[in-house]
CSV table of C-alpha atoms in Angstrom, one decimal:
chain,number,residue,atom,x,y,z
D,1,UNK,CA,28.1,174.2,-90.5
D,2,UNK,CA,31.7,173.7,-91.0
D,3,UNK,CA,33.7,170.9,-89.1
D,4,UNK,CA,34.7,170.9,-86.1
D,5,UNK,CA,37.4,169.3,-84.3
D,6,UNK,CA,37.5,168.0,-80.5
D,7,UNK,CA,41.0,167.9,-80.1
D,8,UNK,CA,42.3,164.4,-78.1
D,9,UNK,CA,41.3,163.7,-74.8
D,10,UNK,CA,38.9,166.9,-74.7
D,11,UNK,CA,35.2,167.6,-74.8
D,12,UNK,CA,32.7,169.4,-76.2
D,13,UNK,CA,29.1,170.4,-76.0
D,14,UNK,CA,26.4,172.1,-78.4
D,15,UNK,CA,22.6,172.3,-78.9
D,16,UNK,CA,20.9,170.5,-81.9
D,17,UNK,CA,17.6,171.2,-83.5
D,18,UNK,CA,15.0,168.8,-84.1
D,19,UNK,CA,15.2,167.5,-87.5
D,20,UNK,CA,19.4,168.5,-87.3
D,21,UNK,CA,21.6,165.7,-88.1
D,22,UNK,CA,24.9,165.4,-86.5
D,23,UNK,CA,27.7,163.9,-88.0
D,24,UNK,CA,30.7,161.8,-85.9
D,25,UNK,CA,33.3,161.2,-87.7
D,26,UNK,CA,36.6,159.0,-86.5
D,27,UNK,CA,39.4,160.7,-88.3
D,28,UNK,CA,42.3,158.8,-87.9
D,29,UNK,CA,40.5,155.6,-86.6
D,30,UNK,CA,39.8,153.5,-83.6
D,31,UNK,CA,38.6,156.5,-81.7
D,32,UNK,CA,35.5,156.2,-79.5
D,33,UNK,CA,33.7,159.4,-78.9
D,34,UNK,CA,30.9,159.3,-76.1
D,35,UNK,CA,28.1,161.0,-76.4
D,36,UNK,CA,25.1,161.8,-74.3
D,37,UNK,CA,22.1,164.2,-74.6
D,38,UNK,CA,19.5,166.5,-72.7
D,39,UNK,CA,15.9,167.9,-73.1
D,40,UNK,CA,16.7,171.6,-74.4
D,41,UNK,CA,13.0,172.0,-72.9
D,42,UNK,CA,14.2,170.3,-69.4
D,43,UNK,CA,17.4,169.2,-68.9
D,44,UNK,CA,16.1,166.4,-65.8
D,45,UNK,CA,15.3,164.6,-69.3
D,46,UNK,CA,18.6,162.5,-70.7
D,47,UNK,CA,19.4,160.3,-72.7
D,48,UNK,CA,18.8,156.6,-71.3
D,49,UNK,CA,20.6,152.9,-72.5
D,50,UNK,CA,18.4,151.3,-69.8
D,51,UNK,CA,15.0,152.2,-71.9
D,52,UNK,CA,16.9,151.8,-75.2
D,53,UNK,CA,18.6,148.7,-74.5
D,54,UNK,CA,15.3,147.4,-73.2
D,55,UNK,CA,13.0,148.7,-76.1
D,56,UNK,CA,15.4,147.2,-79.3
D,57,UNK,CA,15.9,144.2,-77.2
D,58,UNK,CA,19.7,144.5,-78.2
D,59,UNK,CA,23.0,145.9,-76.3
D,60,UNK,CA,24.4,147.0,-80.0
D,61,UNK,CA,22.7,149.8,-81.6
D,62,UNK,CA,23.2,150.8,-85.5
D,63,UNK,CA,21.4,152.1,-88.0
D,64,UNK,CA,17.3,152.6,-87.6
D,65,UNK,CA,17.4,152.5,-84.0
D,66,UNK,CA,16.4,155.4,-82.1
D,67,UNK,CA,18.4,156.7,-78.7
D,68,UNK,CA,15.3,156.8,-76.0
D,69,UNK,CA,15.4,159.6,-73.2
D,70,UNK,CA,14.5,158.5,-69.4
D,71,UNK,CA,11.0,159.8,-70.1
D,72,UNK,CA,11.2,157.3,-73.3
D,73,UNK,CA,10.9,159.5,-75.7
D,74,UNK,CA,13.1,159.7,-78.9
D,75,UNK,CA,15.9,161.9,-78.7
D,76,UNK,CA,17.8,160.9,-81.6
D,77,UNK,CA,17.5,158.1,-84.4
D,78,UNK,CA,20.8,156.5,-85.7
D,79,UNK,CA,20.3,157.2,-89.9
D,80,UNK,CA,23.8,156.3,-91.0
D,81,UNK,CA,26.6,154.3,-89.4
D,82,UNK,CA,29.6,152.7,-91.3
D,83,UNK,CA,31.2,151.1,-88.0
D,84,UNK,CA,28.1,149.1,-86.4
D,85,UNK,CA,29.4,148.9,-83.5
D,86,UNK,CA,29.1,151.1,-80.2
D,87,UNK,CA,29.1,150.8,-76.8
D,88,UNK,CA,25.7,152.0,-74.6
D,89,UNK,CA,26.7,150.2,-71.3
D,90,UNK,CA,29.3,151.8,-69.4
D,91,UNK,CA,29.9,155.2,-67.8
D,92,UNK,CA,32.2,157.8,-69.1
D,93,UNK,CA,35.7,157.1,-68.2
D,94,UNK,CA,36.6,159.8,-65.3
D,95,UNK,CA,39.4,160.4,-62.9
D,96,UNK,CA,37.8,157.5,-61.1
D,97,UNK,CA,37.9,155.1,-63.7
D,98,UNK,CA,41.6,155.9,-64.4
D,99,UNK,CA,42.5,155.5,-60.2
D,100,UNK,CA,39.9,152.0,-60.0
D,101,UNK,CA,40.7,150.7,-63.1
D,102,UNK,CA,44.3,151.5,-64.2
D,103,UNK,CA,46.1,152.5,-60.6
D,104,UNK,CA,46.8,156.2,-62.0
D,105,UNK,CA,48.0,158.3,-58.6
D,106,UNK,CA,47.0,161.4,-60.9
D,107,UNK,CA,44.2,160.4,-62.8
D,108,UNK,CA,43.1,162.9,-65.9
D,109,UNK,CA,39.8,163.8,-65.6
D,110,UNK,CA,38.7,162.0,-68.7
D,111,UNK,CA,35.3,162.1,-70.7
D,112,UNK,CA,33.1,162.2,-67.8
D,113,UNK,CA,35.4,165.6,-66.8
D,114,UNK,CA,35.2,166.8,-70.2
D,115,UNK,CA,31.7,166.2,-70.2
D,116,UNK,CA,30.9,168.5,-67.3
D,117,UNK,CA,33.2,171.4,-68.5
D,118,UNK,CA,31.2,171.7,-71.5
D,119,UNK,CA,28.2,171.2,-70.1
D,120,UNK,CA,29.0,173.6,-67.2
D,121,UNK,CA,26.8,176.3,-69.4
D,122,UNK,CA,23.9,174.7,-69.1
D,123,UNK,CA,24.2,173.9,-65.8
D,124,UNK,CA,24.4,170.2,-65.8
D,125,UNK,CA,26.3,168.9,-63.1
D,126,UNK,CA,28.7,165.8,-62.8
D,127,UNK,CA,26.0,163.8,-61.0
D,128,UNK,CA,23.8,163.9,-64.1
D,129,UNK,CA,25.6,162.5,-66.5
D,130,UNK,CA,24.7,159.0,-67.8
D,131,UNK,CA,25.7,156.2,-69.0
D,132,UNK,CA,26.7,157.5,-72.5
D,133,UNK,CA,26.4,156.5,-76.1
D,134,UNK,CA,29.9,155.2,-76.3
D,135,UNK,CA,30.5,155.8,-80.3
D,136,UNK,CA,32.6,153.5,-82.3
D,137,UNK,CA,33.5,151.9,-78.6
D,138,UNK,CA,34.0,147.7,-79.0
D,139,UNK,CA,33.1,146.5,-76.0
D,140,UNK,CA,33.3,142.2,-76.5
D,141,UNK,CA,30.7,140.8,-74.2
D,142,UNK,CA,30.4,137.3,-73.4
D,143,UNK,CA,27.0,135.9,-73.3
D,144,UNK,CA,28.2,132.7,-71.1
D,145,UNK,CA,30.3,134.5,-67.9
D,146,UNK,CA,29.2,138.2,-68.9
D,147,UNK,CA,33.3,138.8,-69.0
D,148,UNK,CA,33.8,142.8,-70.7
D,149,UNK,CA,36.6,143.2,-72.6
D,150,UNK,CA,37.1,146.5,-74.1
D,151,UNK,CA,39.0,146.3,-77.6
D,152,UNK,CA,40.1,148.3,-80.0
D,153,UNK,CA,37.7,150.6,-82.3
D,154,UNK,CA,36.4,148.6,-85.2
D,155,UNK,CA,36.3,152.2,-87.0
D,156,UNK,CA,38.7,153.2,-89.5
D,157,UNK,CA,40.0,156.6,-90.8
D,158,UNK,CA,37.1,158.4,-91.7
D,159,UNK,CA,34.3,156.2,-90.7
D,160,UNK,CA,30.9,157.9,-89.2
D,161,UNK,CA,28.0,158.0,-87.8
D,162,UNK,CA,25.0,160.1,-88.6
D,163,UNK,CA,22.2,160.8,-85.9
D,164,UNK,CA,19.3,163.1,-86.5
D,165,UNK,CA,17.6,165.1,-83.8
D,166,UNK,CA,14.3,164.0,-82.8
D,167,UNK,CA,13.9,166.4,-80.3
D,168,UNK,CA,15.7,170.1,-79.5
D,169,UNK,CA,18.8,168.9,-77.8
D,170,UNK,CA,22.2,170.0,-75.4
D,171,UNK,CA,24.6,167.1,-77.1
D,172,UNK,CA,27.8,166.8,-74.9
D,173,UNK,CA,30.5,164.8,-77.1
D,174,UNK,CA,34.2,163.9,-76.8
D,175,UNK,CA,37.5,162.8,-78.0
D,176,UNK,CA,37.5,159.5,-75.0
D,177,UNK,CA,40.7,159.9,-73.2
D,178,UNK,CA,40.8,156.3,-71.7
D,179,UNK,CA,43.7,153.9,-73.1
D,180,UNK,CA,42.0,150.8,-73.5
D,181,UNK,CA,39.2,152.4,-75.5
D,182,UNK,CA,41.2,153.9,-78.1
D,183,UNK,CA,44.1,151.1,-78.7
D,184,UNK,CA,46.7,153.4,-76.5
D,185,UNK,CA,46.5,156.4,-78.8
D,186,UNK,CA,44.2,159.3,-78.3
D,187,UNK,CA,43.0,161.2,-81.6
D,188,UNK,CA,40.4,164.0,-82.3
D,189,UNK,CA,37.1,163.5,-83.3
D,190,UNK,CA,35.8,165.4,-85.8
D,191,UNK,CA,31.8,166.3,-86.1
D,192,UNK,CA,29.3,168.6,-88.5
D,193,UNK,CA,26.0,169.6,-87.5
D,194,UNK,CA,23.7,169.9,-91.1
D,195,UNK,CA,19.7,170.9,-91.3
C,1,UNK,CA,13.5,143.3,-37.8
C,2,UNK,CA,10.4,141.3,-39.1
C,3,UNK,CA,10.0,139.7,-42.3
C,4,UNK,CA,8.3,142.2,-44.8
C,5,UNK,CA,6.2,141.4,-47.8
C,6,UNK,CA,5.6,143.6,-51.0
C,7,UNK,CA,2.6,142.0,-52.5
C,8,UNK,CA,2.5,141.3,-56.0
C,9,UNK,CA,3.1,144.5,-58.7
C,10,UNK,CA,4.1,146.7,-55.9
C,11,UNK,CA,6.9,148.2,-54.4
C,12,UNK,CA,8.5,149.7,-51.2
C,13,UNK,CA,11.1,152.1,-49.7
C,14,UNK,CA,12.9,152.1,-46.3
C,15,UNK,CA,16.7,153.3,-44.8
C,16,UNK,CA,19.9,151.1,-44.4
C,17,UNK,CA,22.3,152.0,-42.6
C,18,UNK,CA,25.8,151.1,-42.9
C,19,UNK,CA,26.7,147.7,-41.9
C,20,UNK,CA,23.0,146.7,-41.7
C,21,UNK,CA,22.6,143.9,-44.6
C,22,UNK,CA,19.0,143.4,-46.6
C,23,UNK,CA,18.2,139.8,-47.6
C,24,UNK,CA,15.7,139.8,-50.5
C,25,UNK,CA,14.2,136.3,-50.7
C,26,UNK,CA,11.8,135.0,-53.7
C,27,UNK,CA,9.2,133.3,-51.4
C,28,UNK,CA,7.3,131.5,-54.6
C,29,UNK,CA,10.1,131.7,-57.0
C,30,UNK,CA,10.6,133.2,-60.5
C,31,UNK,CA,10.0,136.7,-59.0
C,32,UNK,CA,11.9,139.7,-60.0
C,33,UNK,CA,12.7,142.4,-57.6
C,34,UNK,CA,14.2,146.0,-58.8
C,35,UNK,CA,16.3,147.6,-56.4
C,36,UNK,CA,17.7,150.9,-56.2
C,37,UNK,CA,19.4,152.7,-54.4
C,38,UNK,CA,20.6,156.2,-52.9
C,39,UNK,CA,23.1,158.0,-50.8
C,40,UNK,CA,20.8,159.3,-47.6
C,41,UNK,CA,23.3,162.5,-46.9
C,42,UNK,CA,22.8,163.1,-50.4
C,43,UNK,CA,19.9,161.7,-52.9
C,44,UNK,CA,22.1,163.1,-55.8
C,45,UNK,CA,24.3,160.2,-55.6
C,46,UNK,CA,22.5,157.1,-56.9
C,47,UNK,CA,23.1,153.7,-57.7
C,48,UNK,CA,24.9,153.0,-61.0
C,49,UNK,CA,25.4,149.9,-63.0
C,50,UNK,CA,27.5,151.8,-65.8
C,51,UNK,CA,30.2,152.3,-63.0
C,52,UNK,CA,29.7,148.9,-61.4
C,53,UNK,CA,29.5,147.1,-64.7
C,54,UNK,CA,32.6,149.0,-65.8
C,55,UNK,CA,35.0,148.5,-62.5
C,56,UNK,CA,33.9,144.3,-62.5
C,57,UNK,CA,34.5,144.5,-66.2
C,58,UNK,CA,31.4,141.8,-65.8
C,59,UNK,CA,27.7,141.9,-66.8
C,60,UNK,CA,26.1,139.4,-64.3
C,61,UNK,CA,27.1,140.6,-60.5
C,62,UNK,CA,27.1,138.2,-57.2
C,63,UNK,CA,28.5,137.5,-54.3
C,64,UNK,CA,31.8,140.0,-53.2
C,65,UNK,CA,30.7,142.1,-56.2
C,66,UNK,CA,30.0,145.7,-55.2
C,67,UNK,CA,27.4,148.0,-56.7
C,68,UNK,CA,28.9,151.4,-56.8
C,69,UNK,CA,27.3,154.5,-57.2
C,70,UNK,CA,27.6,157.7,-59.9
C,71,UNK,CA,30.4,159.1,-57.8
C,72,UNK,CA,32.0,156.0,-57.6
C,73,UNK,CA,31.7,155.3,-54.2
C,74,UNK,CA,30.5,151.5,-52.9
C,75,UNK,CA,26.8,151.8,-51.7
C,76,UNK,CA,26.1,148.1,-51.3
C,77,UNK,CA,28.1,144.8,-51.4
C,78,UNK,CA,26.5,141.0,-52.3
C,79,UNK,CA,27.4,139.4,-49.3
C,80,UNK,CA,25.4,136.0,-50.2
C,81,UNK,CA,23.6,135.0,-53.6
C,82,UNK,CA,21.9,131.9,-53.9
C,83,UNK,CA,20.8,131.7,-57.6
C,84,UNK,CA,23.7,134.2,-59.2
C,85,UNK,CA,21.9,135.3,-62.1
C,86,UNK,CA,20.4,139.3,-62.0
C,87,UNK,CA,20.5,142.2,-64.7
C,88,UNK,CA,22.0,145.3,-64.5
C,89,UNK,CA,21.3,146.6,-68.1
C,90,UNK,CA,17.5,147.5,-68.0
C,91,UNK,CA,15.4,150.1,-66.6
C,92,UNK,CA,12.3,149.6,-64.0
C,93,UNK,CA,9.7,148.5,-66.6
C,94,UNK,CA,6.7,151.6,-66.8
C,95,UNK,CA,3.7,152.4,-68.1
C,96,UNK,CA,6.0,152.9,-71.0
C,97,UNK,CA,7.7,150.0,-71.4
C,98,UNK,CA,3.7,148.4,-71.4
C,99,UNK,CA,2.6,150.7,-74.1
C,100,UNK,CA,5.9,150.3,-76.2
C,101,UNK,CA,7.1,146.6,-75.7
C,102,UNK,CA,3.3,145.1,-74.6
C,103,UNK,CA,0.9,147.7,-77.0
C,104,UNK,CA,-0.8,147.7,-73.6
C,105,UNK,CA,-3.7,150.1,-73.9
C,106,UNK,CA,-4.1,151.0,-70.4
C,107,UNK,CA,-0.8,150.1,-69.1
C,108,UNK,CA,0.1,149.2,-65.6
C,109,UNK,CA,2.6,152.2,-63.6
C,110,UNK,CA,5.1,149.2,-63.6
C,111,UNK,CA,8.4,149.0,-61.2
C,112,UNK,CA,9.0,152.8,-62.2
C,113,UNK,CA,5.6,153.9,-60.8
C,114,UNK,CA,6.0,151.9,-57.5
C,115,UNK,CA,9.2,153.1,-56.9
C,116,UNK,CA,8.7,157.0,-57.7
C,117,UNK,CA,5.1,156.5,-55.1
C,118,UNK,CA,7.4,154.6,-52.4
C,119,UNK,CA,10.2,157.3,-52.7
C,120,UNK,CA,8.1,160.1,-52.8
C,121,UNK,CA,8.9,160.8,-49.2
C,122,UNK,CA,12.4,161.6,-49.7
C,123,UNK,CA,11.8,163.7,-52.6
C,124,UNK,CA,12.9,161.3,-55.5
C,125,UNK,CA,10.9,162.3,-58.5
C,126,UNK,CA,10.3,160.0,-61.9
C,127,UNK,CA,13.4,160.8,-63.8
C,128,UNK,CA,15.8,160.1,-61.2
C,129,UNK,CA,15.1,156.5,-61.1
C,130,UNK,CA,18.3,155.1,-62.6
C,131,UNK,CA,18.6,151.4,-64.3
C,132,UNK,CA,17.8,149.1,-61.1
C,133,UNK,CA,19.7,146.2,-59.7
C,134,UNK,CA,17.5,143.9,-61.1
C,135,UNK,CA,17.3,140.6,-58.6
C,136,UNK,CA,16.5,137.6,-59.8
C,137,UNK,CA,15.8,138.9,-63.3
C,138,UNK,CA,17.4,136.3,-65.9
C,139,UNK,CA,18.1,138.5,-69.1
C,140,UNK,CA,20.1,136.2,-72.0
C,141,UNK,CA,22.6,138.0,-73.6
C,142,UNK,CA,24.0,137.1,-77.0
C,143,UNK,CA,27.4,138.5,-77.4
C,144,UNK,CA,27.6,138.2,-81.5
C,145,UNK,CA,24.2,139.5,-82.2
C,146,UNK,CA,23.8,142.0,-79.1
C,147,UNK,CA,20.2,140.3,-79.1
C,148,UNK,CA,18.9,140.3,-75.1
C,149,UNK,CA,15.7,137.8,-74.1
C,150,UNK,CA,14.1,138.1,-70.6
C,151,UNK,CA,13.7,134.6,-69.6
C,152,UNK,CA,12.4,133.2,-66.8
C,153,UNK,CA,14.4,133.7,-63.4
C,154,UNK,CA,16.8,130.8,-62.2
C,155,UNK,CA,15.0,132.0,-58.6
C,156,UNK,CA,13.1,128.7,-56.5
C,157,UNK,CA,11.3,129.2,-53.6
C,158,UNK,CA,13.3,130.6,-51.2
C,159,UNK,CA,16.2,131.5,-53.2
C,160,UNK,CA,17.6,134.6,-51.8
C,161,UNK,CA,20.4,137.4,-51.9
C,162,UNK,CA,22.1,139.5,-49.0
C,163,UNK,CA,23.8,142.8,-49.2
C,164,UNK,CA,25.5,144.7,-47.2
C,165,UNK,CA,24.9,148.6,-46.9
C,166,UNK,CA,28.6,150.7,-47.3
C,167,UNK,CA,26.9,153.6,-46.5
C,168,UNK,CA,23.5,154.7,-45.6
C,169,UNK,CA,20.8,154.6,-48.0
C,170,UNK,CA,17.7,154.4,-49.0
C,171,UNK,CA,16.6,151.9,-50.5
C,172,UNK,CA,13.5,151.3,-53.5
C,173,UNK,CA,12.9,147.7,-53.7
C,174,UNK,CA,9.8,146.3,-55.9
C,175,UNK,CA,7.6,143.0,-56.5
C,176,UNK,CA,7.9,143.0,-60.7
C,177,UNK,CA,5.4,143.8,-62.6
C,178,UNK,CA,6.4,142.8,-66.0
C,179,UNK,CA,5.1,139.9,-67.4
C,180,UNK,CA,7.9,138.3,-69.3
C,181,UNK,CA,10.2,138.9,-66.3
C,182,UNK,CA,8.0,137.0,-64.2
C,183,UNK,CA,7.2,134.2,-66.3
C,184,UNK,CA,3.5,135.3,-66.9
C,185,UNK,CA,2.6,135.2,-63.0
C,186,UNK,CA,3.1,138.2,-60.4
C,187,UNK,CA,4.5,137.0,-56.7
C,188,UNK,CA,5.3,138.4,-53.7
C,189,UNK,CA,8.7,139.3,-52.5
C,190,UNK,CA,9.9,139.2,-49.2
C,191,UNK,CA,12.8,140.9,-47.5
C,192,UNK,CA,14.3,141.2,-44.1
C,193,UNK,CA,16.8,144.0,-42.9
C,194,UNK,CA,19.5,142.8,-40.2
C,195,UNK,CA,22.7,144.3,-38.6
């Protein structure tokens, strides 16, 4: 498959095949791309950070660990990342975000929007979207007050991320539109699908 | 209303309605009680620490902290926390979690399977029981290594926490089952619904 680009502040969705990898690349750098996954056999199952979180006992997930659905099954195992660091604790930004968060009187609909347009063809609505794999998202977290700061990508022009299907898959993905997340610029994000 | 008890490695569901506040007290201490929660005019909208954990830009919730739901929308506000330390980043332990983190052979149902039996009235099947408001669960998170340990909760006897109800709910509320959440002994939890 050739490359394909998610232009900034978009979204995109597309089904994966067990044993498919797919390929996120950042680039320009310091662009976080979320990214969250369904059952192609029943969409009710989704990707989960509770069950993953809980079964690495870790918040930061790289290479070897595999992305558990809510029925804790595999959906995906991380096989290549040259970042290391990823966000798996916070929602897609939305329109809400932007209005709670940042004051915006006319907030842009933002991943969590983008996320549901694509996924509009299979039906998924915008109450089923979870928390997502937030990819190449720093989020610093502080053991001591559990204070969140959201800094800039630690990924640099070109870097990647490689995940390989563990199951058959409907991946929604983006190009995050929130400011904080990207250092105040939003970029593409670029991804292959191989296998 | 009258002092209610969920015996040890069980769980319970009941309505709130708005302005009505629950008080969830560790009778024996060093219980953990999952809670979640969802909109009663429409079970879609559910309890959700990636917004809540997101909008306090915090990890470790307490009192004037609300816990907002997928759309965004306040369900329930701490009101009153007498021990200030719960998680927000893990599932309900399951039958799963038994099998994968325990090697349990013949694993125990877990918070999961008490809540989906206590909500089985309204409807609320397995896979829409989202990461729980977990009281009194004392989860150490290291912020350099992303390692998390469950430690033993902070919770004496008669420790307690009060929310408030934003809007009406209903409400899955459990006695742990999980041994390292518990510190190796299962407990009663007791709660009370006011207002």
């Amino acid at each position: 498959m050739s490359l394909q680009i998610i232009p900034p502040r978009s979204g995109a969705a597309f089904e994966l095949t067990r044993g498919q990898t797919l390929t996120v690349i950042d680039p320009e750098g310091e662009q976080v791309s979320d990214l969250v996954a369904f059952a192609r056999e029943d969409l009710d199952e989704a990707i989960s950070s509770g069950r993953s979180l809980d079964y690495a006992s870790r918040i930061f997930l790289t290479t070897g660990d595999p992305l558990y659905s809510n029925r804790s099954r595999i959906m995906l195992e991380i096989v290549e990342d040259t970042v290391g660091r990823h966000d798996f604790l916070l929602t897609p930004c939305s329109a809400d975000t932007f209005r709670i968060i940042y004051g915006h009187e006319h907030p842009h609909r933002g991943c969590h929007g983008n996320l549901v347009a694509a996924l509009e063809p299979w039906g998924i609505g915008p109450d089923r979207i979870p928390i997502a794999f937030n990819i190449f998202m720093h989020v610093d977290v502080n053991g001591t007050t559990g204070e969140l700061k959201v800094l800039p990508p630690k990924s640099k022009a070109g870097d990647r991320i490689v995940l390989r299907a563990e199951m058959d898959l409907v991946v929604g993905l983006t190009a995050c539109s929130a400011e904080q997340s990207n250092n105040y610029a939003f970029k593409p994000i670029h991804y292959r699908i191989d296998g």
